[in-house]
CSV table of C-alpha atoms in Angstrom, one decimal:
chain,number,residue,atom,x,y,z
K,1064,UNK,CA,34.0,46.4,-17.5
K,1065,UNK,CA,37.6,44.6,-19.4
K,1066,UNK,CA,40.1,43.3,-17.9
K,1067,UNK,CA,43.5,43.0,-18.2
K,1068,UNK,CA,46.5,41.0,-16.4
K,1069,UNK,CA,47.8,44.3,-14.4
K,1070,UNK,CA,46.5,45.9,-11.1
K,1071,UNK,CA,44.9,49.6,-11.9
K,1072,UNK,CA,42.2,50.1,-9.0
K,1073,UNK,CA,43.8,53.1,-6.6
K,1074,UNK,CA,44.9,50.9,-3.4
K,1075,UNK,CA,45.9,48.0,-5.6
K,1076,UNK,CA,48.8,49.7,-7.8
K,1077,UNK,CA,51.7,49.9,-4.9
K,1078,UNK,CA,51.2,46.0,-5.3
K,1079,UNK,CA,54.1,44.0,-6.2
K,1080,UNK,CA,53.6,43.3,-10.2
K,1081,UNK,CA,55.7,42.2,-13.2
K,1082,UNK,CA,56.8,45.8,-14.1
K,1083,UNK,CA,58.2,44.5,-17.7
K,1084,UNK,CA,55.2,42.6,-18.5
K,1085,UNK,CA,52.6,45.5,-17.3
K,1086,UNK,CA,55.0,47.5,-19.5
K,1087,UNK,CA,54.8,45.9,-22.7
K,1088,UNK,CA,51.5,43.4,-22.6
K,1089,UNK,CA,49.3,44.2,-20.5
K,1090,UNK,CA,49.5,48.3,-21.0
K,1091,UNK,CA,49.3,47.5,-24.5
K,1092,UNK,CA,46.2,46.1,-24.5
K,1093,UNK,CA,44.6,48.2,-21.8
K,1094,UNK,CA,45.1,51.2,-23.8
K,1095,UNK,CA,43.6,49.4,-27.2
K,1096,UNK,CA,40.8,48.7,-25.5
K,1097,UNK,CA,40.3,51.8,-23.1
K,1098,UNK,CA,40.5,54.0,-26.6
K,1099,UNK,CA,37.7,51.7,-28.2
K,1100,UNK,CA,35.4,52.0,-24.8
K,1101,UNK,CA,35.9,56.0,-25.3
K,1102,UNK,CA,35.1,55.7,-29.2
K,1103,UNK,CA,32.4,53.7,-28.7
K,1104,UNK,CA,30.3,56.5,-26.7
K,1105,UNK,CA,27.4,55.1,-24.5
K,1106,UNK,CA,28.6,51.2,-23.6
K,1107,UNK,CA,25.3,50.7,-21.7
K,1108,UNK,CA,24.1,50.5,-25.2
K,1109,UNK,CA,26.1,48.0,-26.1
K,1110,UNK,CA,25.4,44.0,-26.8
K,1111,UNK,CA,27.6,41.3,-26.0
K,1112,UNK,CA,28.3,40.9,-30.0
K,1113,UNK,CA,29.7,44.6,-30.1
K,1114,UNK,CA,32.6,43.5,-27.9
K,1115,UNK,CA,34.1,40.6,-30.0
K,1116,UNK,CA,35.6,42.7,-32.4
K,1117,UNK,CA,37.7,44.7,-30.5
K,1118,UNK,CA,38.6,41.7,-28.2
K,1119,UNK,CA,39.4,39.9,-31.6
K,1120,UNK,CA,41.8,43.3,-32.4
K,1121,UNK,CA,45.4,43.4,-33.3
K,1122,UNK,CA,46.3,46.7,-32.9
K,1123,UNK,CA,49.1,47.1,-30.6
K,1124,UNK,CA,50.8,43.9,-32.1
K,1125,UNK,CA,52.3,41.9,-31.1
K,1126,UNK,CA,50.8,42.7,-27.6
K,1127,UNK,CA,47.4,43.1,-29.1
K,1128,UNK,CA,44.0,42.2,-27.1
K,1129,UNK,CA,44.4,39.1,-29.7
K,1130,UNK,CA,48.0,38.0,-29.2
K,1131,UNK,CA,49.5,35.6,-31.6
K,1132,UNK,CA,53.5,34.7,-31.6
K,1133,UNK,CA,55.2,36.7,-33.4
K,1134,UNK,CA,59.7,37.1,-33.9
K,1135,UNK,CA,60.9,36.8,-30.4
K,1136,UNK,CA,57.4,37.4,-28.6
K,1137,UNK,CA,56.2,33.7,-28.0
K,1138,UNK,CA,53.3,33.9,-26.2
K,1139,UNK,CA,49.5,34.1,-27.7
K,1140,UNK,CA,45.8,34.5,-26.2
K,1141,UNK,CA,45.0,31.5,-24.0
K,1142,UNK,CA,41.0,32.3,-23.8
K,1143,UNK,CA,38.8,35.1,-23.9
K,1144,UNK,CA,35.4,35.3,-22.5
K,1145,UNK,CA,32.6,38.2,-22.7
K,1146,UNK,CA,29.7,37.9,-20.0
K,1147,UNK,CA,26.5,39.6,-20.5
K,1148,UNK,CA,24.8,39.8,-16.8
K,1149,UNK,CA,21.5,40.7,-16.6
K,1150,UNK,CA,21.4,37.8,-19.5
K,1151,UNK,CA,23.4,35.7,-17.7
K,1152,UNK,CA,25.0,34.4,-20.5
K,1153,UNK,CA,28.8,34.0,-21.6
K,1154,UNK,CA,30.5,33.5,-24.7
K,1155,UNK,CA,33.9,32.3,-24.8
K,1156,UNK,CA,36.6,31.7,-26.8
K,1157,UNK,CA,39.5,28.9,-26.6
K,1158,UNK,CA,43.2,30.6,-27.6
K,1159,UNK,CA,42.6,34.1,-30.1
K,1160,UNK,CA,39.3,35.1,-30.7
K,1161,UNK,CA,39.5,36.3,-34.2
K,1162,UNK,CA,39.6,32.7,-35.1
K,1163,UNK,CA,35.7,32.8,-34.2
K,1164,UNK,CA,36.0,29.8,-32.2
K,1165,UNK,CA,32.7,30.9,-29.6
K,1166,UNK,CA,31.1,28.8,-27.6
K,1167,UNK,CA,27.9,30.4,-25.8
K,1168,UNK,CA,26.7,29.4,-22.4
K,1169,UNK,CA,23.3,30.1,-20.9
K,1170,UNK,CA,23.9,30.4,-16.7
């Protein structure tokens, strides 16, 4: 499962939203990383590791899964965070995560 800051789930979508943010960040980054999900084939083979790089992706700039200012767009990637479940572990990452900044938790 990703995430990004837009509602998508059927019920949800008549929801009142930001329609020029969904528009320009949040699609942006949806479709980056719904593109990888479909290249990568099976995900349920997939280890937490396999997901940093396209999280750490900047395709799609400047609305890229890893936002960083850029001309008029001022905003950036406040934190990023990959959970493996049946692990229970996290790894997370303080502002863009192709700085490699990770921090690992055990739950």
């Amino acid at each position: 499962y990703f995430h990004t800051n837009h509602l998508v789930l059927p019920g949800m979508t008549g929801e009142e939203q930001d329609e020029e943010y969904v528009s320009t960040s949040s699609t942006t980054r949806l479709n980056v990383i719904s593109r990888w999900a479909e290249a990568a084939g099976d995900l349920s083979k997939l280890r937490r590791d396999d997901l940093l790089a396209p999280l750490a992706s900047h395709e799609g700039k400047p609305y890229s899964p890893c936002r960083h200012p850029e001309g008029d767009v001022h905003g950036f990637t406040l934190g990023t965070a990959v959970f493996e479940a049946p692990g229970r572990t996290m790894r997370l990452a303080k502002h863009q995560p192709c700085l490699g900044r990770w921090m690992d938790y055990d739950a």
